[in-house]
mmCIF file of C-alpha atoms and ligand atoms in Angstrom:
data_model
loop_
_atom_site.group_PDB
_atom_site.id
_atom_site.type_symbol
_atom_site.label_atom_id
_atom_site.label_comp_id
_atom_site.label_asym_id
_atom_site.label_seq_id
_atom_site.Cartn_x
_atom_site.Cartn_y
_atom_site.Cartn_z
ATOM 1 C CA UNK A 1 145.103 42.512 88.856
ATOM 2 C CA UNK A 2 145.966 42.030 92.381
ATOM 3 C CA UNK A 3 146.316 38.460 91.617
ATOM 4 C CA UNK A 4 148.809 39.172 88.677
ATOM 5 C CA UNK A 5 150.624 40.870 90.576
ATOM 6 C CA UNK A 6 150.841 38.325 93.707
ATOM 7 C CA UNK A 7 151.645 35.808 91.266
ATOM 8 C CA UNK A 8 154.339 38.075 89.371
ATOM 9 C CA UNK A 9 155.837 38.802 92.845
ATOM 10 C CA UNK A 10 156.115 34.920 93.600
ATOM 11 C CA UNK A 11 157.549 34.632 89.938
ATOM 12 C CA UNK A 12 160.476 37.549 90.693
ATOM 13 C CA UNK A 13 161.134 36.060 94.565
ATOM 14 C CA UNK A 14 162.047 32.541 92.820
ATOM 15 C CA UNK A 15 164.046 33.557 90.000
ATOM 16 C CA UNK A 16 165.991 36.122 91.670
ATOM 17 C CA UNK A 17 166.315 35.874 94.744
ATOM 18 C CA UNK A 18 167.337 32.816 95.927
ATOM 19 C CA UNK A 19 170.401 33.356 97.193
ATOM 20 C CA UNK A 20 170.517 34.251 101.024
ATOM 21 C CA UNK A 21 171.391 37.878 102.431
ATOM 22 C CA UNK A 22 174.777 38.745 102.110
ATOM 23 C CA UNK A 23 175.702 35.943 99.689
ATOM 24 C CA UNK A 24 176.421 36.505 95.743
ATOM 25 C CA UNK A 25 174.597 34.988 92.914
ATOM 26 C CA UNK A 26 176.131 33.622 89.753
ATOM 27 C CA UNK A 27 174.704 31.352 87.045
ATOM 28 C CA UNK A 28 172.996 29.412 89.534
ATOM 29 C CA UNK A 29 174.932 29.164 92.673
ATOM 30 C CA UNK A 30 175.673 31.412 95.689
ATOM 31 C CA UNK A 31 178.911 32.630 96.950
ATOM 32 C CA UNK A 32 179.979 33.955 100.210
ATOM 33 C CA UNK A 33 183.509 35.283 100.847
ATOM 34 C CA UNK A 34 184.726 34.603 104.657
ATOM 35 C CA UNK A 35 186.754 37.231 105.953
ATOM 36 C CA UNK A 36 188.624 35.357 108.687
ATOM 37 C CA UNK A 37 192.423 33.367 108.315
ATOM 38 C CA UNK A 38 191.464 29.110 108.771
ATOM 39 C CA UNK A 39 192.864 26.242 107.942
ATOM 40 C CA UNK A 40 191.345 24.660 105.191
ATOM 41 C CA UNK A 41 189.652 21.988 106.771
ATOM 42 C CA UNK A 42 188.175 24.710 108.945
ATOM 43 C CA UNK A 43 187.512 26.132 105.999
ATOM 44 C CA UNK A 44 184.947 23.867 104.427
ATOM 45 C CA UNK A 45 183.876 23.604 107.992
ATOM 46 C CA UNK A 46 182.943 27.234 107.959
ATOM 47 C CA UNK A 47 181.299 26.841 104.680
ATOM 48 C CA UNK A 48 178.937 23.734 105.823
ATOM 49 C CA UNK A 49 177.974 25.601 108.936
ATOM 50 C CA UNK A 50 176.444 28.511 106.326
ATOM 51 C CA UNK A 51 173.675 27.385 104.952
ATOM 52 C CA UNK A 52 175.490 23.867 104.349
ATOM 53 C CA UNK A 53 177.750 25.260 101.723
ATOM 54 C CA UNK A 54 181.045 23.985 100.604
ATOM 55 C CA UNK A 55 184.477 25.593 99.543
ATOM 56 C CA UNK A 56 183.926 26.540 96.131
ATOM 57 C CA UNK A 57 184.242 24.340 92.895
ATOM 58 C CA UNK A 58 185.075 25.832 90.182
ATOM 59 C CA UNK A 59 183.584 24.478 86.725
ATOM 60 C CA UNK A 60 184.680 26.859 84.068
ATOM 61 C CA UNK A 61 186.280 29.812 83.023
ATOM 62 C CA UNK A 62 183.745 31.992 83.198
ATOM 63 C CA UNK A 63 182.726 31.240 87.097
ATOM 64 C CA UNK A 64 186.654 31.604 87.728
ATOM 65 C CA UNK A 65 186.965 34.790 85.615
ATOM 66 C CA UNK A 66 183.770 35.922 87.674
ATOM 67 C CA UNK A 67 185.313 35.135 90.825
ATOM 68 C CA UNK A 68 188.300 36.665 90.948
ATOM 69 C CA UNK A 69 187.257 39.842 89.562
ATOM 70 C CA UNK A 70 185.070 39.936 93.086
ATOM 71 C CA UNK A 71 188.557 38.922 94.940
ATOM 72 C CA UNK A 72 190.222 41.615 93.756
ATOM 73 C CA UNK A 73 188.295 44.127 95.751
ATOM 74 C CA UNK A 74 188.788 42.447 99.357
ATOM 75 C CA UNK A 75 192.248 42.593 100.917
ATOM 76 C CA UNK A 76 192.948 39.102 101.478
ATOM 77 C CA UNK A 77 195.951 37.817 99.621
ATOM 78 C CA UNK A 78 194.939 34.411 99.696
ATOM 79 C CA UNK A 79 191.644 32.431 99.066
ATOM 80 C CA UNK A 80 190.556 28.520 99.774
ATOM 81 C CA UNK A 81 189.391 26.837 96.550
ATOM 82 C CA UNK A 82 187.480 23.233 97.656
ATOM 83 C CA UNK A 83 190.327 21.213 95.435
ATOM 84 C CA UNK A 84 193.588 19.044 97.281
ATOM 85 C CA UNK A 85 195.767 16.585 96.724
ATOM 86 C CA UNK A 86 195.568 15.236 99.649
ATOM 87 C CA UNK A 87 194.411 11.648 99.114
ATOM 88 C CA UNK A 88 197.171 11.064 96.365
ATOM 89 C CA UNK A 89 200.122 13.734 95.199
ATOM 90 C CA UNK A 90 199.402 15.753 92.131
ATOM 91 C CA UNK A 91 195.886 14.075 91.532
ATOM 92 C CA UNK A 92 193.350 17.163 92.019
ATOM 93 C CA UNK A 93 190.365 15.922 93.699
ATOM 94 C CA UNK A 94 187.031 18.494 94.135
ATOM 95 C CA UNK A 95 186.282 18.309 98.065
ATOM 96 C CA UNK A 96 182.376 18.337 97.304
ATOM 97 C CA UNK A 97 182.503 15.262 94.781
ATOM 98 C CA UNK A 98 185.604 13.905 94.305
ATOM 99 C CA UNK A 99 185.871 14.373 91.077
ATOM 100 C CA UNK A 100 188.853 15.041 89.320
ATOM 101 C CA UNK A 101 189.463 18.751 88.061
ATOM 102 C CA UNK A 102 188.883 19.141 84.517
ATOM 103 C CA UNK A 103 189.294 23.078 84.922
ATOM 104 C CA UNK A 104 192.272 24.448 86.290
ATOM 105 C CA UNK A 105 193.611 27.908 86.590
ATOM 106 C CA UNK A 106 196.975 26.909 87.877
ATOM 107 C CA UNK A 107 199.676 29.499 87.509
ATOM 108 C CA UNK A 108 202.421 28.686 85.675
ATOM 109 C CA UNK A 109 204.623 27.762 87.989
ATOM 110 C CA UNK A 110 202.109 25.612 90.140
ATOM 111 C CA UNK A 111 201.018 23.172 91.597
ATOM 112 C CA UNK A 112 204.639 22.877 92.834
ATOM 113 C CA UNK A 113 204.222 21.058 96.355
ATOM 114 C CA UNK A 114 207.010 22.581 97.447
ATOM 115 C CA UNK A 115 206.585 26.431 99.119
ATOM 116 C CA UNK A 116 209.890 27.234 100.414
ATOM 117 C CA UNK A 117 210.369 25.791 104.211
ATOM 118 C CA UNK A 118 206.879 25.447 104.252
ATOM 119 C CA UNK A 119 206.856 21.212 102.895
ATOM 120 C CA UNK A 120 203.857 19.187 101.403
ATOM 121 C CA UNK A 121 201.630 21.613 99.320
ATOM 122 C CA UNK A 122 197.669 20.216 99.089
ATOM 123 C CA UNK A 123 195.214 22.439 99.177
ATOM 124 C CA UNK A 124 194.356 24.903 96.219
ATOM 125 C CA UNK A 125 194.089 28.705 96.383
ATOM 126 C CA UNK A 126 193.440 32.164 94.982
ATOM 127 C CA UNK A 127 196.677 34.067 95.578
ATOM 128 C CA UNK A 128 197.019 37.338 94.811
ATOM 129 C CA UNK A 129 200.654 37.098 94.397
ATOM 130 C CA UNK A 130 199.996 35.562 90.961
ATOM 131 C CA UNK A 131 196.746 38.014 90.829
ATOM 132 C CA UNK A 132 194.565 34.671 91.850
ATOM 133 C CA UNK A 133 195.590 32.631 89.665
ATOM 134 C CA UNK A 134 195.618 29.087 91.432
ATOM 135 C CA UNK A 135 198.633 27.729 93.848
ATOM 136 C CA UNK A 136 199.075 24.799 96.329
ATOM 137 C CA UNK A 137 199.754 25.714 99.873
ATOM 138 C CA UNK A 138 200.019 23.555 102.970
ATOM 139 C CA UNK A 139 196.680 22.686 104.248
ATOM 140 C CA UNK A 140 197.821 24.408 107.723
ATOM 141 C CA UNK A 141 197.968 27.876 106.181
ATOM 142 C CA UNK A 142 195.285 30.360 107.425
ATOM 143 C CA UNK A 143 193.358 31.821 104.475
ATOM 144 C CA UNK A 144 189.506 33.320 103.929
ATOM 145 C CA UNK A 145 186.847 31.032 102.742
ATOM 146 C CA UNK A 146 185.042 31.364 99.614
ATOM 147 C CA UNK A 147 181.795 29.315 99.893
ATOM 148 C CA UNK A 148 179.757 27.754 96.963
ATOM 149 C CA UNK A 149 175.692 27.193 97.157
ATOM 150 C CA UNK A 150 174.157 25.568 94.606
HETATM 151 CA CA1 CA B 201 180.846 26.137 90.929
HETATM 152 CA CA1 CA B 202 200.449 18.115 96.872
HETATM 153 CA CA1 CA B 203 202.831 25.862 95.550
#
């Protein structure tokens, strides 16, 4: 019995709780939300130097859905997503891999790479303006983190 039990334990730490303290799990990654204003390079900075994380990528509707019900509690208006531009205008690259986005959640309106006064638009974000639905904003805005563990 006390073996059952050791081994059940074992069974429950692995499936459940893999995620560190503090972070959020999802279908198989972890998420933590960084409550500071960076750039976004400082950004995925922030995210390696937590348990070697990067800004989040977003696969699907469902882990977007899920992910901006959670923003919608904080007070942040706006929210790094790991995608940009950067390399070559209006091709949407996934910082982790490279890949191109399949998924988007672009509002209408975006990507525009044009905020007013504000010039070249590459990085992604949550903005609660558009209630986090997905704009471009220059890379040298200041905006929270959120963080993606597989
Ligand atoms: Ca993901
Ligand atoms: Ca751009
Ligand atoms: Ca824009």
């Amino acid at each position: 019995m006390w073996l059952f039990d050791f081994v059940m334990n074992l069974l429950f730490l692995g499936v459940y709780c893999i995620c560190p303290d503090g972070w959020l799990q999802y279908s198989g990654s972890c998420y933590m939300f960084g409550h500071g204003a960076v750039h976004f390079t400082e950004a995925e900075q922030f995210c390696r130097q937590h348990h070697n994380s990067h800004l989040i990528h977003v696969e699907n509707m469902a882990e977007n859905a899920f992910i901006k019900d959670r923003l919608r509690e904080f007070k942040e208006k706006a929210w790094w997503i790991g995608l940009t531009d950067e390399l070559a205008e209006g091709m949407w690259q996934w910082y982790d891999t490279q890949e191109i986005a399949n998924f988007t959640d672009w509002n209408p309106t975006e990507p525009n790479n044009n905020g007013p006064g504000q010039g070249q638009e590459d990085c992604a974000t949550f903005w609660d303006i558009f209630d986090f639905k997905w704009a471009d904003l220059p890379c040298t805005s200041k905006f929270s983190p959120v963080c993606e563990k597989k």
